[in-house]
Amino acid sequence: MAGLVTTMGAGAMTNSIGEIRDVDFLFVIGSNTTEAHPIIAMEMKRAVRKGARLVVADPRGIWLTEIAERHLQLRPGTDVWLLNAMANVIIKEGLVNEKFVEENTEGFEIFSKKVEEYSPEEAEKITGIPSSDIIKTAIEYASTKKAGIYYTLGITEHSHGTDNVYALSNLVLMTGHLGYASTGMNPLRGQNNVQGANDAGATPIFLPGYQRVDDPQIHSKYQDSWGVKFPSDPGLNLNEMMKKVGGSVHGLFVMGEDIVLSEPNVCELEEGLNNIDFLVLQDIFLNGTSRFADVIFPGATFAEKEGVFTNSERRVQRVRKAIDPPGECRADWEILIDLANSCGANWSYSNTSEIYDEMVKDAPKFAGLSHERLENEGGLHWPCTDSSDPGTQYLHKEGIMRGKGKLMPVDYRPSVESEDSDYPLILSTGRTLYHYNAATQTRRSKGLDAKQPEAFLQIHPKDAGKRNINDGDSVKVSSRRGEIICRASLTREVRKGCAWMPFHFMEARANVLTVDEGDAVTGTAEYKVCAIEVSKN
């Protein structure tokens, strides 16, 4: 979101999911789409069946690589080298959309000088991808009219994640693949309402509608509208907050998250939780964080409450209550109102429609949305600026929302950790098809848990052979932060010198191992590059 707001003015998918089936060139990078976003992957498969070219850039072999024209199996953390080299090729081959660049962008001259330093031949040495594959991919992407880029956490969960997004955005802007159907720059959101949470202002820098809290005019507008005074300084991002737990952060409200499973360098976080003064947990099930909680509020599931969800393609949709929550469980908004009023807030909302109306009235991008419209017309894509606006299927049709797209010169910065004699392998973490995030829900499903009942580490057979490890062996995985025990899964899907494991399992927490160094802009931790050693247990 931060990268796209900077370069284009809107932090969301530029195009809609239904357009994917008509894309002629799909560049999927840092996304195991079939497992993390299976519905979107179905649209990609449809496009390939219709003749689209698919190129996958990922350190690991995934299902999509089986149907891809080309798999760019890059070394983890070297995305900027790959993307800058592609930009280098596009310029040298004369494939820049000069008219679009001149009319719709700024900064091209400085950017073009920077990517002169990133030849595909040098990129091969750093990324491990043959220069011929980099050249082919760049030419095919730039010369195909309907070309779309799709990425997710494999791009953003790095200490240089925002740089990765800038480098991707540069490719879109220099080729003009923006502002029309079946193209664009498309981050696939990590959960079903991440987009909606960001839209509502659940970030330390934005108020609703991506309006900066430190903009004096915006800040003044909201103080007048809400009738309260509040700080104009951006708050802590998640990574900063976790590092201060038990220090300058004395109290914590955790809602819908199992932080002792999902946060990096989690043993250090637990030390902070042991010293914190007060922790509130609000969730639908007990989880690993529950043992640190002073108070637990039982929330309601999606099927037990009213409201709206906004999905990855900016489509705002009504959620309708199907059943009553059990026992003392209540909808999150009801709990929060009672909590606020006990602190003297004097809130008087009677339903979710009133809350949503207040959110959109001062956010121009959402001003045309309401529960009533969504009830009558179905899902609508924002921007939707007034009650007659039908919504926006794809962004930037009438010009880039920022005014002019900003081409950002980006230098490669190595990841925080690299392999050495003590920790000679590079670990990346991610999701599987059968479990979801902290697995608070999915591991309670007997069918899903039977499909994947335990943690595993994917390791290349040659790396395993050096360590006398056989497929299925119990292994100890250690990093500079801790160690875990899990099962070895030998596969050539991972690069030699690399390993991969899911983070869903409390009994073998991958995030005991991971690095908590954050991206300079967003604070997102480096889950995708972590130096480890593996030994037979």
Short mmCIF file of C-alpha atoms in Angstrom, two decimals, residues 25-278:
data_model
loop_
_atom_site.label_atom_id
_atom_site.label_comp_id
_atom_site.label_asym_id
_atom_site.label_seq_id
_atom_site.Cartn_x
_atom_site.Cartn_y
_atom_site.Cartn_z
CA PHE A 25 0.72 -11.78 -20.28
CA LEU A 26 0.73 -12.52 -16.56
CA PHE A 27 3.80 -11.73 -14.49
CA VAL A 28 3.33 -13.37 -11.08
CA ILE A 29 6.08 -12.57 -8.58
CA GLY A 30 6.28 -13.43 -4.89
CA SER A 31 2.85 -15.07 -4.90
CA ASN A 32 1.98 -18.74 -4.41
CA THR A 33 -1.40 -17.89 -5.85
CA THR A 34 -2.96 -21.35 -6.05
CA GLU A 35 -2.51 -21.91 -2.31
CA ALA A 36 -2.84 -18.38 -0.89
CA HIS A 37 -5.44 -16.99 -3.35
CA PRO A 38 -7.05 -20.01 -5.04
CA ILE A 39 -10.01 -18.12 -6.55
CA ILE A 40 -7.68 -15.63 -8.24
CA ALA A 41 -5.49 -18.52 -9.37
CA MET A 42 -8.52 -20.03 -11.13
CA GLU A 43 -8.78 -16.88 -13.23
CA MET A 44 -5.07 -17.12 -14.06
CA LYS A 45 -5.54 -20.73 -15.18
CA ARG A 46 -8.44 -19.63 -17.38
CA ALA A 47 -6.20 -17.01 -18.99
CA VAL A 48 -3.47 -19.58 -19.67
CA ARG A 49 -6.02 -21.98 -21.20
CA LYS A 50 -7.06 -19.14 -23.52
CA GLY A 51 -3.46 -18.69 -24.64
CA ALA A 52 -1.99 -16.18 -22.20
CA ARG A 53 1.70 -16.32 -21.40
CA LEU A 54 2.49 -16.83 -17.72
CA VAL A 55 5.88 -16.06 -16.17
CA VAL A 56 6.40 -16.86 -12.48
CA ALA A 57 9.23 -15.32 -10.46
CA ASP A 58 9.64 -17.20 -7.19
CA PRO A 59 12.51 -18.86 -5.33
CA ARG A 60 10.40 -22.00 -5.03
CA GLY A 61 8.63 -24.20 -7.53
CA ILE A 62 4.87 -23.78 -7.04
CA TRP A 63 1.82 -25.15 -8.82
CA LEU A 64 1.71 -22.20 -11.23
CA THR A 65 5.25 -22.93 -12.41
CA GLU A 66 3.92 -26.20 -13.88
CA ILE A 67 1.79 -24.26 -16.38
CA ALA A 68 4.12 -21.28 -16.76
CA GLU A 69 6.02 -20.49 -19.92
CA ARG A 70 8.99 -19.59 -17.72
CA HIS A 71 9.99 -19.91 -14.07
CA LEU A 72 12.43 -17.26 -12.87
CA GLN A 73 13.79 -19.04 -9.79
CA LEU A 74 15.57 -16.12 -8.20
CA ARG A 75 17.64 -16.08 -5.06
CA PRO A 76 15.48 -14.87 -2.14
CA GLY A 77 15.73 -11.13 -1.58
CA THR A 78 17.14 -10.20 -5.03
CA ASP A 79 13.89 -8.91 -6.56
CA VAL A 80 15.23 -5.37 -7.15
CA TRP A 81 18.06 -6.75 -9.26
CA LEU A 82 15.62 -8.71 -11.41
CA LEU A 83 13.13 -5.84 -11.83
CA ASN A 84 15.73 -3.16 -12.49
CA ALA A 85 17.36 -5.44 -15.07
CA MET A 86 13.99 -5.86 -16.80
CA ALA A 87 13.63 -2.06 -16.89
CA ASN A 88 17.15 -1.84 -18.32
CA VAL A 89 16.16 -4.20 -21.15
CA ILE A 90 12.92 -2.35 -21.89
CA ILE A 91 14.84 0.92 -22.34
CA LYS A 92 17.61 -0.61 -24.47
CA GLU A 93 15.08 -2.38 -26.71
CA GLY A 94 13.16 0.84 -27.30
CA LEU A 95 9.99 -0.51 -25.71
CA VAL A 96 9.27 2.41 -23.37
CA ASN A 97 5.81 3.88 -23.96
CA GLU A 98 7.23 7.36 -24.51
CA LYS A 99 3.88 9.09 -25.01
CA PHE A 100 2.50 7.69 -21.76
CA VAL A 101 5.70 8.49 -19.86
CA GLU A 102 5.78 12.05 -21.12
CA GLU A 103 2.11 12.78 -20.42
CA ASN A 104 1.55 10.80 -17.24
CA THR A 105 4.77 10.38 -15.27
CA GLU A 106 7.63 12.22 -13.65
CA GLY A 107 11.21 11.26 -12.80
CA PHE A 108 11.95 9.12 -15.85
CA GLU A 109 15.38 10.63 -16.58
CA ILE A 110 16.78 9.97 -13.09
CA PHE A 111 15.17 6.51 -13.02
CA SER A 112 16.58 5.54 -16.45
CA LYS A 113 20.11 6.52 -15.40
CA LYS A 114 19.80 4.34 -12.32
CA VAL A 115 18.73 1.19 -14.19
CA GLU A 116 21.68 1.58 -16.59
CA GLU A 117 23.67 0.08 -13.70
CA TYR A 118 21.55 -3.11 -13.72
CA SER A 119 22.37 -5.15 -16.80
CA PRO A 120 20.73 -8.58 -17.22
CA GLU A 121 24.20 -10.14 -17.31
CA GLU A 122 25.06 -8.72 -13.88
CA ALA A 123 21.57 -9.59 -12.65
CA GLU A 124 22.24 -13.24 -13.54
CA LYS A 125 25.21 -13.26 -11.12
CA ILE A 126 23.11 -11.89 -8.26
CA THR A 127 19.72 -13.52 -8.83
CA GLY A 128 20.77 -16.81 -10.41
CA ILE A 129 18.32 -16.29 -13.29
CA PRO A 130 19.79 -16.71 -16.80
CA SER A 131 20.13 -13.31 -18.47
CA SER A 132 18.35 -14.68 -21.55
CA ASP A 133 15.25 -15.36 -19.43
CA ILE A 134 15.34 -11.85 -17.97
CA ILE A 135 15.59 -10.36 -21.46
CA LYS A 136 12.75 -12.49 -22.85
CA THR A 137 10.46 -11.68 -19.93
CA ALA A 138 11.11 -7.95 -20.18
CA ILE A 139 10.46 -7.86 -23.92
CA GLU A 140 7.30 -9.96 -23.68
CA TYR A 141 5.92 -7.85 -20.83
CA ALA A 142 6.63 -4.52 -22.51
CA SER A 143 5.39 -5.53 -25.96
CA THR A 144 2.11 -7.14 -24.84
CA LYS A 145 -0.84 -4.75 -24.64
CA LYS A 146 -2.79 -6.63 -21.96
CA ALA A 147 -0.02 -7.36 -19.46
CA GLY A 148 -0.67 -7.54 -15.73
CA ILE A 149 1.59 -7.82 -12.69
CA TYR A 150 0.41 -9.81 -9.65
CA TYR A 151 2.30 -9.98 -6.36
CA THR A 152 1.84 -10.44 -2.66
CA LEU A 153 3.84 -11.11 0.52
CA GLY A 154 6.82 -12.63 -1.31
CA ILE A 155 7.49 -9.09 -2.52
CA THR A 156 6.53 -7.10 0.57
CA GLU A 157 7.78 -9.18 3.52
CA HIS A 158 11.36 -7.94 3.21
CA SER A 159 13.44 -5.25 4.86
CA HIS A 160 13.36 -3.65 1.39
CA GLY A 161 9.75 -4.55 0.56
CA THR A 162 8.71 -1.01 -0.38
CA ASP A 163 11.70 -0.82 -2.74
CA ASN A 164 10.42 -4.00 -4.39
CA VAL A 165 7.01 -2.37 -4.91
CA TYR A 166 8.63 0.76 -6.34
CA ALA A 167 10.60 -1.38 -8.82
CA LEU A 168 7.43 -3.17 -9.95
CA SER A 169 5.57 0.11 -10.26
CA ASN A 170 8.37 1.44 -12.47
CA LEU A 171 7.74 -1.38 -14.96
CA VAL A 172 4.05 -0.51 -15.14
CA LEU A 173 4.60 3.22 -15.55
CA MET A 174 7.37 3.00 -18.15
CA THR A 175 5.28 0.68 -20.36
CA GLY A 176 1.94 2.42 -19.83
CA HIS A 177 0.21 -0.78 -18.73
CA LEU A 178 -2.24 1.21 -16.65
CA GLY A 179 -5.71 2.71 -16.91
CA TYR A 180 -7.37 0.06 -19.04
CA ALA A 181 -8.80 -3.44 -18.60
CA SER A 182 -6.79 -6.63 -18.01
CA THR A 183 -3.52 -4.96 -17.10
CA GLY A 184 -2.08 -2.94 -14.22
CA MET A 185 -0.36 -3.44 -10.87
CA ASN A 186 -2.19 -5.88 -8.64
CA PRO A 187 -1.22 -6.63 -5.02
CA LEU A 188 -3.21 -9.63 -3.80
CA ARG A 189 -4.32 -8.92 -0.25
CA GLY A 190 -3.34 -11.30 2.50
CA GLN A 191 -6.78 -11.77 4.09
CA ASN A 192 -10.40 -11.26 3.10
CA ASN A 193 -10.78 -7.78 4.61
CA VAL A 194 -7.23 -6.41 4.78
CA GLN A 195 -8.19 -3.92 2.09
CA GLY A 196 -11.22 -2.82 4.09
CA ALA A 197 -9.18 -2.40 7.27
CA ASN A 198 -6.69 -0.18 5.45
CA ASP A 199 -9.52 1.74 3.78
CA ALA A 200 -10.98 2.48 7.21
CA GLY A 201 -7.69 3.88 8.50
CA ALA A 202 -6.34 0.92 10.49
CA THR A 203 -2.77 2.10 9.92
CA PRO A 204 -0.55 4.43 11.91
CA ILE A 205 -0.32 7.08 9.17
CA PHE A 206 -3.78 7.27 7.56
CA LEU A 207 -7.29 8.31 8.50
CA PRO A 208 -10.15 6.75 6.44
CA GLY A 209 -9.65 6.91 2.68
CA TYR A 210 -5.82 7.13 2.79
CA GLN A 211 -5.81 10.69 4.11
CA ARG A 212 -2.65 11.34 6.07
CA VAL A 213 -3.09 12.03 9.77
CA ASP A 214 -0.16 14.49 9.68
CA ASP A 215 -1.70 16.60 6.89
CA PRO A 216 -2.86 19.75 8.76
CA GLN A 217 -5.96 20.23 6.59
CA ILE A 218 -7.03 16.59 6.89
CA HIS A 219 -6.34 16.53 10.62
CA SER A 220 -8.37 19.70 11.14
CA LYS A 221 -11.23 18.34 9.02
CA TYR A 222 -11.53 15.21 11.13
CA GLN A 223 -11.23 17.03 14.46
CA ASP A 224 -14.15 19.22 13.42
CA SER A 225 -16.17 16.30 12.02
CA TRP A 226 -15.65 14.02 15.01
CA GLY A 227 -15.76 16.77 17.62
CA VAL A 228 -12.62 15.53 19.37
CA LYS A 229 -8.95 16.43 19.52
CA PHE A 230 -6.43 13.73 18.68
CA PRO A 231 -2.68 13.59 17.90
CA SER A 232 -1.46 14.48 14.41
CA ASP A 233 1.74 12.46 14.73
CA PRO A 234 1.78 9.06 12.99
CA GLY A 235 1.66 6.19 15.44
CA LEU A 236 3.89 3.14 15.71
CA ASN A 237 3.74 0.55 12.95
CA LEU A 238 3.22 -3.07 13.99
CA ASN A 239 6.89 -4.02 14.02
CA GLU A 240 7.83 -0.97 16.09
CA MET A 241 4.99 -1.71 18.48
CA MET A 242 6.02 -5.34 19.01
CA LYS A 243 9.60 -4.33 19.79
CA LYS A 244 8.40 -1.93 22.50
CA VAL A 245 6.04 -4.40 24.22
CA GLY A 246 7.02 -4.66 27.85
CA GLY A 247 9.10 -1.50 27.53
CA SER A 248 7.48 1.79 26.54
CA VAL A 249 4.33 -0.10 25.49
CA HIS A 250 2.66 -1.05 28.78
CA GLY A 251 -0.72 -2.20 27.48
CA LEU A 252 -1.84 -4.05 24.37
CA PHE A 253 -5.21 -4.76 22.73
CA VAL A 254 -4.90 -7.77 20.39
CA MET A 255 -7.89 -8.33 18.12
CA GLY A 256 -8.24 -11.26 15.75
CA GLU A 257 -4.57 -12.20 15.79
CA ASP A 258 -2.32 -14.76 17.46
CA ILE A 259 0.81 -12.65 17.75
CA VAL A 260 2.92 -15.35 19.43
CA LEU A 261 2.57 -17.38 16.25
CA SER A 262 2.50 -14.71 13.55
CA GLU A 263 5.09 -12.12 14.66
CA PRO A 264 8.81 -12.52 13.83
CA ASN A 265 11.51 -13.26 16.39
CA VAL A 266 8.68 -14.36 18.63
CA CYS A 267 10.79 -15.47 21.61
CA GLU A 268 11.85 -11.86 22.13
CA LEU A 269 8.22 -10.77 21.84
CA GLU A 270 7.24 -13.29 24.52
CA GLU A 271 9.81 -11.75 26.86
CA GLY A 272 8.03 -8.45 26.36
CA LEU A 273 4.61 -10.02 26.93
CA ASN A 274 5.84 -11.46 30.22
CA ASN A 275 6.61 -7.91 31.35
CA ILE A 276 3.59 -6.08 29.98
CA ASP A 277 1.18 -4.50 32.47
CA PHE A 278 -2.09 -5.35 30.76
#
